[in-house]
Coordinates of C-alpha atoms in Angstrom, one line a residue:
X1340 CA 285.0 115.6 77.3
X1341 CA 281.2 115.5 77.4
X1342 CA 279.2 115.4 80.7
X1343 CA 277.7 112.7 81.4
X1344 CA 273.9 112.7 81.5
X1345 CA 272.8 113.7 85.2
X1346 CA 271.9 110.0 87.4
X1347 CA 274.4 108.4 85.6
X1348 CA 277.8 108.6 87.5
X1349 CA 278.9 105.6 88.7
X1350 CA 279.4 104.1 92.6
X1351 CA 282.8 102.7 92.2
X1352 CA 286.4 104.4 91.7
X1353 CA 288.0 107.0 93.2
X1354 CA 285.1 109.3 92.2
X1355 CA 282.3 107.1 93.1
X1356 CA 281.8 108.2 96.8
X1357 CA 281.9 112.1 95.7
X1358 CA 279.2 111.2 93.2
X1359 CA 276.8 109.0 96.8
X1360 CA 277.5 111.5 99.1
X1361 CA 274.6 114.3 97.9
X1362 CA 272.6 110.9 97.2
X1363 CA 272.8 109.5 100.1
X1364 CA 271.9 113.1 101.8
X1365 CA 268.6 112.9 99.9
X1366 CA 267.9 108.9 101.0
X1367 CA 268.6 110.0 104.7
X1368 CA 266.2 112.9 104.7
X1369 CA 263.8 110.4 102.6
X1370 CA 263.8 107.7 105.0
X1371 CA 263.5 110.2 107.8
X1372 CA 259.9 112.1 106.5
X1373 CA 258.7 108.9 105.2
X1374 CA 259.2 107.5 109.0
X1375 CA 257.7 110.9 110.2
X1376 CA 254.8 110.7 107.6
X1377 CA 254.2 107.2 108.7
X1378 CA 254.3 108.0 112.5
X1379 CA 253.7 104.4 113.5
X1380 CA 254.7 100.5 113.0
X1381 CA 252.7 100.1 109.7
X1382 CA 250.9 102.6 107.0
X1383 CA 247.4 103.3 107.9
X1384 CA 244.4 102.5 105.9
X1385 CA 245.3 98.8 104.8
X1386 CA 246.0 97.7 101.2
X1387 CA 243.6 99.3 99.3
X1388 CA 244.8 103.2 100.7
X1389 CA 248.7 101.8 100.6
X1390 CA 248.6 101.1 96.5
X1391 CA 246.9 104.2 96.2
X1392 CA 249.2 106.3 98.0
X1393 CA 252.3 104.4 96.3
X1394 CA 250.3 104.6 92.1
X1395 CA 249.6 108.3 93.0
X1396 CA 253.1 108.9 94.1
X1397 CA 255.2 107.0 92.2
X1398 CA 253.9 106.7 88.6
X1399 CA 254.6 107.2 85.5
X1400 CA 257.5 104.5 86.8
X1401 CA 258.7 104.8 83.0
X1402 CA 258.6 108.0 81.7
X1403 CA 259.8 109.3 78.3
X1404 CA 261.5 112.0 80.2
X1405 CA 263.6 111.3 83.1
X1406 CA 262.4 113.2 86.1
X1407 CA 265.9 113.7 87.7
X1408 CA 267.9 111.5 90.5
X1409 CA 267.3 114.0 93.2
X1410 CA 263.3 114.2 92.7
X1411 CA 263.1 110.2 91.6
X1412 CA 264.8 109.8 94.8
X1413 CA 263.0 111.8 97.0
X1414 CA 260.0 110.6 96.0
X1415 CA 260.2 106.7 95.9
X1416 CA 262.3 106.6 98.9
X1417 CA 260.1 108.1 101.1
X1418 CA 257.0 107.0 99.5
X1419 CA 258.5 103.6 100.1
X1420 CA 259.5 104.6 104.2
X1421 CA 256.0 106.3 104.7
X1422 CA 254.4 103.0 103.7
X1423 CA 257.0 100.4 105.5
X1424 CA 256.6 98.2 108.1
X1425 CA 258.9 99.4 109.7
X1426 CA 260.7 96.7 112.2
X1427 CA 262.3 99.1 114.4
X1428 CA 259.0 100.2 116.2
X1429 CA 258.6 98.2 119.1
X1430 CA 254.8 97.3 117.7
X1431 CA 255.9 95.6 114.7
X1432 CA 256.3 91.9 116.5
X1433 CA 254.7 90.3 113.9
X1434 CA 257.1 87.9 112.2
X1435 CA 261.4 87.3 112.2
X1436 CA 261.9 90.3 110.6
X1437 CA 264.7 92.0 112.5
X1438 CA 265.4 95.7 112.7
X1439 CA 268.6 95.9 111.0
X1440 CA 271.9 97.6 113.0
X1441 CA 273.0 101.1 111.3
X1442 CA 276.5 99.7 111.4
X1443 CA 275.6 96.6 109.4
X1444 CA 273.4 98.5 107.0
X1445 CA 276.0 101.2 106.4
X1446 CA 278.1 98.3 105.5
X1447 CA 275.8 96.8 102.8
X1448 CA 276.0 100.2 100.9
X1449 CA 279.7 99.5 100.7
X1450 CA 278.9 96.2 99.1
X1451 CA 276.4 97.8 96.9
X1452 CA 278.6 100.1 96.0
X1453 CA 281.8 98.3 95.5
X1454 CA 279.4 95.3 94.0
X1455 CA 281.5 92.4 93.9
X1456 CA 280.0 89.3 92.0
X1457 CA 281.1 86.3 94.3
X1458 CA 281.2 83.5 91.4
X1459 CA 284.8 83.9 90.7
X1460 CA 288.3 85.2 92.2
X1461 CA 288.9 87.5 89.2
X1462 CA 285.3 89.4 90.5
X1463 CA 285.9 89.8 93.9
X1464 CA 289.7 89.4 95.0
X1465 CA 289.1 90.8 98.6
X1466 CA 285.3 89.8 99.1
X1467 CA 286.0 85.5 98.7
X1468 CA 288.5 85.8 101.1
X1469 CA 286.6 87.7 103.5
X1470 CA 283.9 85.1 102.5
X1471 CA 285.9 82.8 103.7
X1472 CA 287.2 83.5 107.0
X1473 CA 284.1 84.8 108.4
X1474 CA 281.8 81.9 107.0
X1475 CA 284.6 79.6 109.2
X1476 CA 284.6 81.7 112.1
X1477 CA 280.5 81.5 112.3
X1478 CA 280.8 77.7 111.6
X1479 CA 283.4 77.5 114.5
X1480 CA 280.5 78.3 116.9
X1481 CA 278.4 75.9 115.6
X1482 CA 281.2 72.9 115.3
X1483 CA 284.2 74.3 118.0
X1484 CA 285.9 71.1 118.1
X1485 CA 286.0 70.6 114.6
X1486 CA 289.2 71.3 112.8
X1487 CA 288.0 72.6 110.0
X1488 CA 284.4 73.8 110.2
X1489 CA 283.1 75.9 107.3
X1490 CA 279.7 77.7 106.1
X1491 CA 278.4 78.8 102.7
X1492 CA 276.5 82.2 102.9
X1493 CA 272.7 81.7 101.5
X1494 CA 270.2 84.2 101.1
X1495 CA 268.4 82.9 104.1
X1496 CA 267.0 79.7 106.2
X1497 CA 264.8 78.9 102.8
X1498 CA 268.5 78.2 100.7
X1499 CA 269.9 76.7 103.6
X1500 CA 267.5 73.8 104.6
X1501 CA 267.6 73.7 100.7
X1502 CA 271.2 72.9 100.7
X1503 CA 271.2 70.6 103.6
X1504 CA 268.7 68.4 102.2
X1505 CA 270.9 68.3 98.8
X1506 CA 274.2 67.5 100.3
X1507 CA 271.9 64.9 102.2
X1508 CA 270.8 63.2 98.9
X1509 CA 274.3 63.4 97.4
X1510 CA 276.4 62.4 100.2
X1511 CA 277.8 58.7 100.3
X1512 CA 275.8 56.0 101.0
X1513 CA 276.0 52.7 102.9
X1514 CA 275.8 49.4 101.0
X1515 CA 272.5 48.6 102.1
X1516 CA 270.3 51.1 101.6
X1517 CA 268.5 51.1 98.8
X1518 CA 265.7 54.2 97.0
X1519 CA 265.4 58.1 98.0
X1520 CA 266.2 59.5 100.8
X1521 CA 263.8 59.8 102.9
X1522 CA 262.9 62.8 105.0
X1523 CA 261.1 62.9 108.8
X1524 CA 260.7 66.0 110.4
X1525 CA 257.9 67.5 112.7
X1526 CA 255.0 69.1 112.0
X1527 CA 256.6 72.0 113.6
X1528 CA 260.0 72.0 110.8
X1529 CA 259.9 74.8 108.2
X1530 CA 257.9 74.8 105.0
X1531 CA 261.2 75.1 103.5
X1532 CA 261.8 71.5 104.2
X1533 CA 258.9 69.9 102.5
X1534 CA 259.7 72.3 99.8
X1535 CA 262.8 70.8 99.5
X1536 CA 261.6 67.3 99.3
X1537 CA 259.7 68.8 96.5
X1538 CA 262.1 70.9 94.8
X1539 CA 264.7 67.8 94.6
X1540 CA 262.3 65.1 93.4
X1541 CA 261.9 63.2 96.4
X1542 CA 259.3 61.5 98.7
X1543 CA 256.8 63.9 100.7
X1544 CA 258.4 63.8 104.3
X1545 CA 257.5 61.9 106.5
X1546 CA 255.8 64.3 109.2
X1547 CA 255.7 63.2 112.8
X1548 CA 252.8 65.2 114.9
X1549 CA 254.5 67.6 117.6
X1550 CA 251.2 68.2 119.7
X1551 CA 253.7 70.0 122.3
X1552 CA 255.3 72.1 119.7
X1553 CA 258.7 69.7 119.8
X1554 CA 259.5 66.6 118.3
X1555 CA 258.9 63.5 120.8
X1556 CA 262.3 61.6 120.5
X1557 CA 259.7 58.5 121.4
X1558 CA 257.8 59.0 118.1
X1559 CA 261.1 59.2 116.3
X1560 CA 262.4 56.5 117.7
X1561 CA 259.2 54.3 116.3
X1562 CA 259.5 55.9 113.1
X1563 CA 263.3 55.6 112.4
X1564 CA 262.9 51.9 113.5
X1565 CA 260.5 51.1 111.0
X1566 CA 262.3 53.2 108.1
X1567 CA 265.7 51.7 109.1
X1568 CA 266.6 49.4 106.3
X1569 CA 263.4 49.4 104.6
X1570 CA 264.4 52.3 102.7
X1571 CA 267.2 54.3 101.6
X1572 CA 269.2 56.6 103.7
X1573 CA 267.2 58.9 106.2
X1574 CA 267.4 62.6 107.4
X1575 CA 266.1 63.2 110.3
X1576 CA 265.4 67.1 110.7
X1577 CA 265.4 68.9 114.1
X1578 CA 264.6 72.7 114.7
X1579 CA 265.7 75.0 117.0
X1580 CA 263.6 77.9 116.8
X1581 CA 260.0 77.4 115.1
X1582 CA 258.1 79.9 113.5
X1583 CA 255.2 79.9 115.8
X1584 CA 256.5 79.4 119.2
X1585 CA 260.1 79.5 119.0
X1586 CA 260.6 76.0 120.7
X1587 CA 263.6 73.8 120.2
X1588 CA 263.5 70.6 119.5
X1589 CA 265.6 68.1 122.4
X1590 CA 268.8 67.9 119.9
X1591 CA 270.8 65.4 122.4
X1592 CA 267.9 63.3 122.6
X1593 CA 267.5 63.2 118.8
X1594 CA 271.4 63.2 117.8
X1595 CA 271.5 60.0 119.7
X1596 CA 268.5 58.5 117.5
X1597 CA 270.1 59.4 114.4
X1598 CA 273.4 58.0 115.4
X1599 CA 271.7 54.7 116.6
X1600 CA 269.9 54.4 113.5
X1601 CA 271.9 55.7 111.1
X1602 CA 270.2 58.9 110.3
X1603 CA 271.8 61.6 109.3
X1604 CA 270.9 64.6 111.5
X1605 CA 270.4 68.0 109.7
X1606 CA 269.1 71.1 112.6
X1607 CA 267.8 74.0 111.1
X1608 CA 268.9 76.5 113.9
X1609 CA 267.2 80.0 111.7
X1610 CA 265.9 81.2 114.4
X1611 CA 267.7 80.1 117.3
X1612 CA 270.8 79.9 115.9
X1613 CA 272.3 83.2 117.7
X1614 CA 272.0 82.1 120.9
X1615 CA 275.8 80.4 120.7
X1616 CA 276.7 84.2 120.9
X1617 CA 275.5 84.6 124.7
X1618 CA 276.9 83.0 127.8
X1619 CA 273.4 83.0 129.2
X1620 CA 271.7 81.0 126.5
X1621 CA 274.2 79.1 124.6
X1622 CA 273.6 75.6 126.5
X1623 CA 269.9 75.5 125.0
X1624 CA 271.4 74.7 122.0
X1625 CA 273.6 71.7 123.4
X1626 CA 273.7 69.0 120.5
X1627 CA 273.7 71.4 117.8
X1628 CA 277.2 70.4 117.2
X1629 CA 276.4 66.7 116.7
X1630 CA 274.5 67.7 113.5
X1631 CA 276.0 66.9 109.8
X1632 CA 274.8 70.3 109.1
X1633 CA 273.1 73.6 110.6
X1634 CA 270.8 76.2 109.1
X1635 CA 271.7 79.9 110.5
X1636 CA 269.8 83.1 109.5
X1637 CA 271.2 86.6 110.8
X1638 CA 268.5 88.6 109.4
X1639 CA 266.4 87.3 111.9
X1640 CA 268.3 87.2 115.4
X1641 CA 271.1 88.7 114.2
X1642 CA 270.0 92.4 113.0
X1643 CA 271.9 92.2 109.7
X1644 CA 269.8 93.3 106.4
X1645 CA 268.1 90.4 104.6
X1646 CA 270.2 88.2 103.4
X1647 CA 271.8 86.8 105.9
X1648 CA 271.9 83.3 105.8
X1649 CA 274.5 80.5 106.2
X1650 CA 274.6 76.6 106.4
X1651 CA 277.6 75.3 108.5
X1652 CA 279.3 72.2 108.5
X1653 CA 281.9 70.2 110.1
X1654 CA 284.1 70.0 107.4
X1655 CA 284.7 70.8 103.8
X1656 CA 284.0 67.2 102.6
X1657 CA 280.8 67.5 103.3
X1658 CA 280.5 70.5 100.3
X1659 CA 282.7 68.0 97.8
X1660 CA 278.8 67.5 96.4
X1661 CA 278.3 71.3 95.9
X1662 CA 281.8 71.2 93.5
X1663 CA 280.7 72.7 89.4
X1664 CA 283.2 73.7 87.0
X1665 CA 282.4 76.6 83.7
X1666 CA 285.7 77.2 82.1
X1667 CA 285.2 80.7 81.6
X1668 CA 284.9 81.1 86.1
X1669 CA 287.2 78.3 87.5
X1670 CA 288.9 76.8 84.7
X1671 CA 291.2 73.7 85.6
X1672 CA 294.4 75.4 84.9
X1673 CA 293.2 78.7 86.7
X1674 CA 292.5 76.6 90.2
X1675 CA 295.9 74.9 89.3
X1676 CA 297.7 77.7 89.4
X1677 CA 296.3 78.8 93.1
X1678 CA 293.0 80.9 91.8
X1679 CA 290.3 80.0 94.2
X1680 CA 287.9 78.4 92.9
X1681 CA 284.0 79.7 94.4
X1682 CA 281.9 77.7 92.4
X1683 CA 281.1 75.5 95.2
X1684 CA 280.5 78.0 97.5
X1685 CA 276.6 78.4 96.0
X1686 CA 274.2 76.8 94.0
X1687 CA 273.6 80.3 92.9
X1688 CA 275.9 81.7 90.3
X1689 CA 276.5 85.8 90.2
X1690 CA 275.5 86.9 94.0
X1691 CA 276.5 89.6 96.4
X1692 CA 279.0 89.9 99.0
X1693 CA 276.9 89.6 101.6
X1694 CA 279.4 88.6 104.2
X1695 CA 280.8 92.1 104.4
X1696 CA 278.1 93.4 106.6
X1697 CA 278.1 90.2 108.8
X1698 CA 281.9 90.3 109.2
X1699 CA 281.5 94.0 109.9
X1700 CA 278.7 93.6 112.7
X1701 CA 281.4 90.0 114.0
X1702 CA 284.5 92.7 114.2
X1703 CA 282.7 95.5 115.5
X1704 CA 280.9 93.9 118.8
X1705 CA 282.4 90.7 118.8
X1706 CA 281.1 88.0 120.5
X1707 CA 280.0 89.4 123.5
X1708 CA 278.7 92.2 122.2
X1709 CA 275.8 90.3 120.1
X1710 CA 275.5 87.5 122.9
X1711 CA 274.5 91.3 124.6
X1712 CA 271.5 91.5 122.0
X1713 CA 270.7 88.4 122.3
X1714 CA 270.4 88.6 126.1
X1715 CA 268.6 91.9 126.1
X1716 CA 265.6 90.4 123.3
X1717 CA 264.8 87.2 125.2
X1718 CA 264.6 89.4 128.4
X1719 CA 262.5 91.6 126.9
X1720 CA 259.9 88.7 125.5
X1721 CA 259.7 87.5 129.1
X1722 CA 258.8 90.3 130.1
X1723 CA 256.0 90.4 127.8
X1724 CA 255.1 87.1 129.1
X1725 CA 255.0 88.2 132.3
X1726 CA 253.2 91.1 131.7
X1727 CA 250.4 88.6 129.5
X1728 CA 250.6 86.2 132.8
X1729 CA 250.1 89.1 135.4
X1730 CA 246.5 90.7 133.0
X1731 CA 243.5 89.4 134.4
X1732 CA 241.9 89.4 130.7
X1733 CA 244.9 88.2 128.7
X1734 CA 245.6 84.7 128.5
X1735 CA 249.9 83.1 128.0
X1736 CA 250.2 80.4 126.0
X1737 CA 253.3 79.3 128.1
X1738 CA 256.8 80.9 129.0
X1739 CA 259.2 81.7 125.7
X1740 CA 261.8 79.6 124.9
X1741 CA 263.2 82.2 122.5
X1742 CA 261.9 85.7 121.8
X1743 CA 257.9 84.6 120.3
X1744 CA 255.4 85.3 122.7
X1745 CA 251.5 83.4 122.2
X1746 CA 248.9 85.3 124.0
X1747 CA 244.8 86.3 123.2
X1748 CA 242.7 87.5 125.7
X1749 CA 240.7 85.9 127.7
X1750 CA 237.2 84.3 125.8
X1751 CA 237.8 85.4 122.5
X1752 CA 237.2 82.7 120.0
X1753 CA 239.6 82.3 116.6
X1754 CA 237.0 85.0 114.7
X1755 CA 237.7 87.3 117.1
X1756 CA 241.2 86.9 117.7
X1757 CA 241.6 86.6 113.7
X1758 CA 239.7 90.3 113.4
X1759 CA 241.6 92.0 116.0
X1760 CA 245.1 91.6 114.4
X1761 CA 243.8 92.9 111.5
X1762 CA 241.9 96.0 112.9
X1763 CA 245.5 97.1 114.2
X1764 CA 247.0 96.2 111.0
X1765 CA 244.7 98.2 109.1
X1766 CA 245.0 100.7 111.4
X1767 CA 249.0 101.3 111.3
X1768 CA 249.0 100.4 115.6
X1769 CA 250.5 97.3 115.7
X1770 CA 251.7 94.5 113.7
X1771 CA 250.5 90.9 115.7
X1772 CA 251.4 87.4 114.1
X1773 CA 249.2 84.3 114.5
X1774 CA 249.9 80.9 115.5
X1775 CA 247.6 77.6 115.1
X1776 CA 248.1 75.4 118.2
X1777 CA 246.1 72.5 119.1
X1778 CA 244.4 74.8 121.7
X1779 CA 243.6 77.4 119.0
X1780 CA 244.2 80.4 117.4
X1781 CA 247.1 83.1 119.0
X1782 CA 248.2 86.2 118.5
X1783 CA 252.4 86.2 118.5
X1784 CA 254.6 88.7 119.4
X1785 CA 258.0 88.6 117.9
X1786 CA 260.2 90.6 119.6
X1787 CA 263.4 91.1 117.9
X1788 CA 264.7 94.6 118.9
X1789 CA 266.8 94.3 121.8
X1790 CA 266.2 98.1 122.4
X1791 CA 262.2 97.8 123.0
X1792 CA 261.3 98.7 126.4
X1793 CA 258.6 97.5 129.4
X1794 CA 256.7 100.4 128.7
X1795 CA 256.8 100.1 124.9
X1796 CA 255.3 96.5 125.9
X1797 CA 252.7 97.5 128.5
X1798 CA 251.5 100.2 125.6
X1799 CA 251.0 97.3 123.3
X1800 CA 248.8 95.2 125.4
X1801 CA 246.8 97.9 125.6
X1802 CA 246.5 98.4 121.8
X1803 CA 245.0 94.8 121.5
X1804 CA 242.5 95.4 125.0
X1805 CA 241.4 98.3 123.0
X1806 CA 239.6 96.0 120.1
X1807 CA 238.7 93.4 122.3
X1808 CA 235.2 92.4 122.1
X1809 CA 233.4 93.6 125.8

C-alpha cells in the first residue's frame, strides 16, 4: 500500500483524529505566538505594514513545491493571529463581533471535521436532527406559548432579515390588498432590510426618521394609516438592538399597530436577541413574541463562532413558502417513506452544521448559565458609562440599553473624534466604533466579553485621553 503524500490524510474515520491531533498541536502553538507577537487588540502599523507583513510571510501562496503541513501551518496560522483583531482583548469594542467560547469553538472543529452537508438526510443523519431540536428549543424562547415554534439556522442577522422579508412577500394575502409589499422600518433598522427590499424586487422602504434612536409608535401609526389599503400587504419592522446604540424599539407599542392595521410585524432581535436567556433582562424584550417572525444572531451576544444566526417562528406554516424539491435530495418517494426532507430548512443548498456548536454551548451552560454572560456584559457597559459620566473631560451620550456605549470627549468636533479612532487603530491600542447621531459624531464601545474588567475599562479611557487634542 503506498503512503499517502504528506498533508493529505483525511479528518474523518476512525483514523481521522490521530491524523488532527499533531495538527492541531501546531495551530495551538500558532495562535498562541501570533497572540504574543501581536501583544495587543489589533496589529500595529495600519494597513499598509499589515499586507506587508502577511505578502512577506505568506507568499508564494501557490507554489510548485509544497512546502509541508507542519511549516504551511505554522506559518499562515500565526501570521494570520499576529495580525488579528483579536475580540477577546477587552480594547477591541469596536463592532458585534464577539469573542468566541473555547467550548463552542472546540465544537466547530468537530463539525469541520466530521463535515456534514445539511441539504439532505442521506449527508447528515445525526446533524438534521440535532438541527432540529435545538433550532425549536431557541425558537421556544422567542414564542413559549406556541405549540410548535421552530427556527431555520442562517449564517447571520444579514440571511435572517433576508428570510423574514421573503416569507413576508410569499405568505397569504387578504382579498383586498392589492401590489408589493410594502416595507416601513426606521431609520435606525439594519441595512440588511433595505437590502432586502432590493434583493427581492420590491419598493425602497418606507423609512420613518427615529431622531431618538427608536421608532415613534405615533409616526407609525400615521404611516400605517395612510398605507392601509392603499397598497398591498405591509411589514412593519421593529429592532431590538441597533447597531449604533443598542436601543430597542417599544415592541408592545408597535405589535399593537401592526395588529390594528393589519401589518405583519417582523423584529429583528440580532443583537438583543440573548437577553431571553437572563432573568434580569428578559422583560426588555416583552412583545417580541407577538412578532410573525424574529431575527437572532449568537455570534454576536451569544460567543458562538460566526455563523450563528437563526430566524424563529411561531409555527412551521409560516416556512410552507421556503418548501423546494430536486429529485436527486428529497425525492417524493424518499420523504414518503419517512426521509426528512431539509430543503426547506435554507434558501442555501450544501451548508454546515452549524447548530452543533450552538447546541453544545445550550447543553453545556444551559440557560442560566448564558443569561450569566449576558448579565455580566451589560454590567460591564454600565460601568463604562459610569465611568464616561463620572470624567470631567469625557462626555455619555446616554445610559446603555444593551452593551454599546456612545461617548467623545468633551469639545472635540467630528474631525477630531474621527482621527482619534484611527490613531489607536493604527496604533494596535484600541479598536473604537463610530456612531452618527443627530448630536454628532461618537466613538462606541461595544462590549461583548463578559470577562472584561473595571480596570480593563478605566485603561481604555485613558487610551483615547491620551490623543485627545489639549
Amino acid at each position: 500500500m503506498p503512503v499517502a503524500p504528506a498533508g493529505t490524510a483525511l479528518a474523518g474515520g476512525t483514523d481521522g483524529p490521530r491524523a488532527l491531533r499533531p495538527l492541531l498541536d501546531i495551530v495551538l502553538d500558532a495562535l498562541t505566538t501570533g497572540a504574543q507577537d501581536r501583544s495587543g487588540p489589533l496589529p500595529p502599523g495600519g494597513p499598509d505594514a499589515v499586507a506587508r507583513t502577511v505578502r512577506d510571510a505568506c507568499l508564494p501562496l501557490l507554489p510548485e513545491r509544497g512546502a509541508g503541513p507542519h511549516a504551511a501551518l505554522r506559518t499562515l496560522v500565526h501570521t494570520l493571529a499576529a495580525g488579528a483583531a483579536d475580540p477577546a482583548d477587552p480594547h477591541c469594542a469596536a463592532h458585534l463581533h464577539c469573542p468566541p467560547l473555547a467550548l463552542a469553538t472546540a465544537a466547530d472543529l468537530a463539525a469541520g471535521a466530521l463535515n456534514p452537508s445539511m441539504d439532505s438526510w442521506d449527508q447528515a443523519p445525526a446533524a438534521s436532527e440535532l438541527e432540529v431540536l435545538t433550532a425549536r428549543a431557541l425558537a421556544g424562547l422567542v414564542y413559549p406559548a406556541a405549540t410548535a415554534p421552530d427556527a431555520l439556522v442562517t449564517t447571520g442577522g444579514t440571511e435572517s432579515n433576508q428570510l423574514a422579508v421573503l416569507l413576508a412577500r410569499e405568505a397569504p394575502r387578504p382579498p383586498h390588498p392589492t401590489g408589493p409589499l410594502r416595507i416601513v422600518c426606521g431609520a435606525n433598522a439594519h441595512h440588511s432590510i433595505h437590502r432586502a427590499a432590493w434583493l427581492l424586487g420590491l419598493p425602497e422602504p418606507v423609512t420613518l426618521p427615529t431622531p431618538d434612536g427608536t421608532l415613534d409608535p405615533a409616526t407609525v401609526h400615521t404611516c400605517l394609516a395612510e398605507l392601509t389599503g392603499r397598497t398591498g400587504p405591509i411589514l412593519l419592522t421593529a429592532t431590538a438592538g441597533t447597531t449604533d446604540a443598542g436601543t430597542i424599539d417599544p415592541l408592545p407599542a408597535l405589535a399593537d399597530l401592526a395588529d390594528q392595521h393589519g401589518a405583519r410585524f417582523h423584529v429583528d432581535a440580532s443583537y438583543g436577541g440573548p437577553l431571553l436567556f437572563s432573568d434580569t433582562h428578559r422583560t426588555a424584550l416583552t412583545g417580541l413574541t407577538r412578532a410573525h417572525t424574529v431575527t437572532l444572531d449568537l455570534h454576536k451576544l451569544g460567543w458562538q463562532p460566526v455563523a450563528a444566526g437563526l430566524l424563529a417562528v411561531p409555527a412551521p406554516a409560516t416556512l410552507t413558502p421556503l418548501a423546494h424539491q430536486a429529485d436527486y435530495l428529497n425525492a417524493d418517494d424518499d420523504t414518503e417513506a419517512g426521509l426528512p426532507d431539509l430543503l426547506g430548512r435554507s434558501l442555501r443548498t450544501t451548508r454546515r452544521p452549524d447548530i452543533l456548536k450552538i447546541a453544545v454551548t445550550l447543553k453545556a451552560l444551559g440557560r442560566q448559565g448564558l443569561g450569566d454572560l449576558v448579565d455580566r456584559t451589560l454590567a460591564a457597559a454600565r460601568t463604562f458609562a459610569d465611568l464616561v459620566d463620572a470624567h470631567p473631560r469625557y462626555e455619555l451620550h446616554s445610559q446603555p440599553t444593551l452593551t454599546t456605549v456612545l461617548f467623545r470627549p468633551i469639545g472635540a468636533d467630528d474631525t477630531a473624534l474621527a482621527a482619534i479612532r484611527r490613531s489607536l487603530l493604527i496604533e494596535g491600542h484600541a479598536v473604537l466604533g463610530r456612531a452618527t447621531t443627530p448630536t454628532g459624531l461618537w466613538l462606541k464601545a461595544t462590549l461583548l466579553n463578559p470577562h472584561t474588567q473595571p480596570g480593563d475599562l478605566t485603561h481604555l479611557l485613558k487610551l483615547v485621553e491620551g490623543h485627545t487634542p489639549r
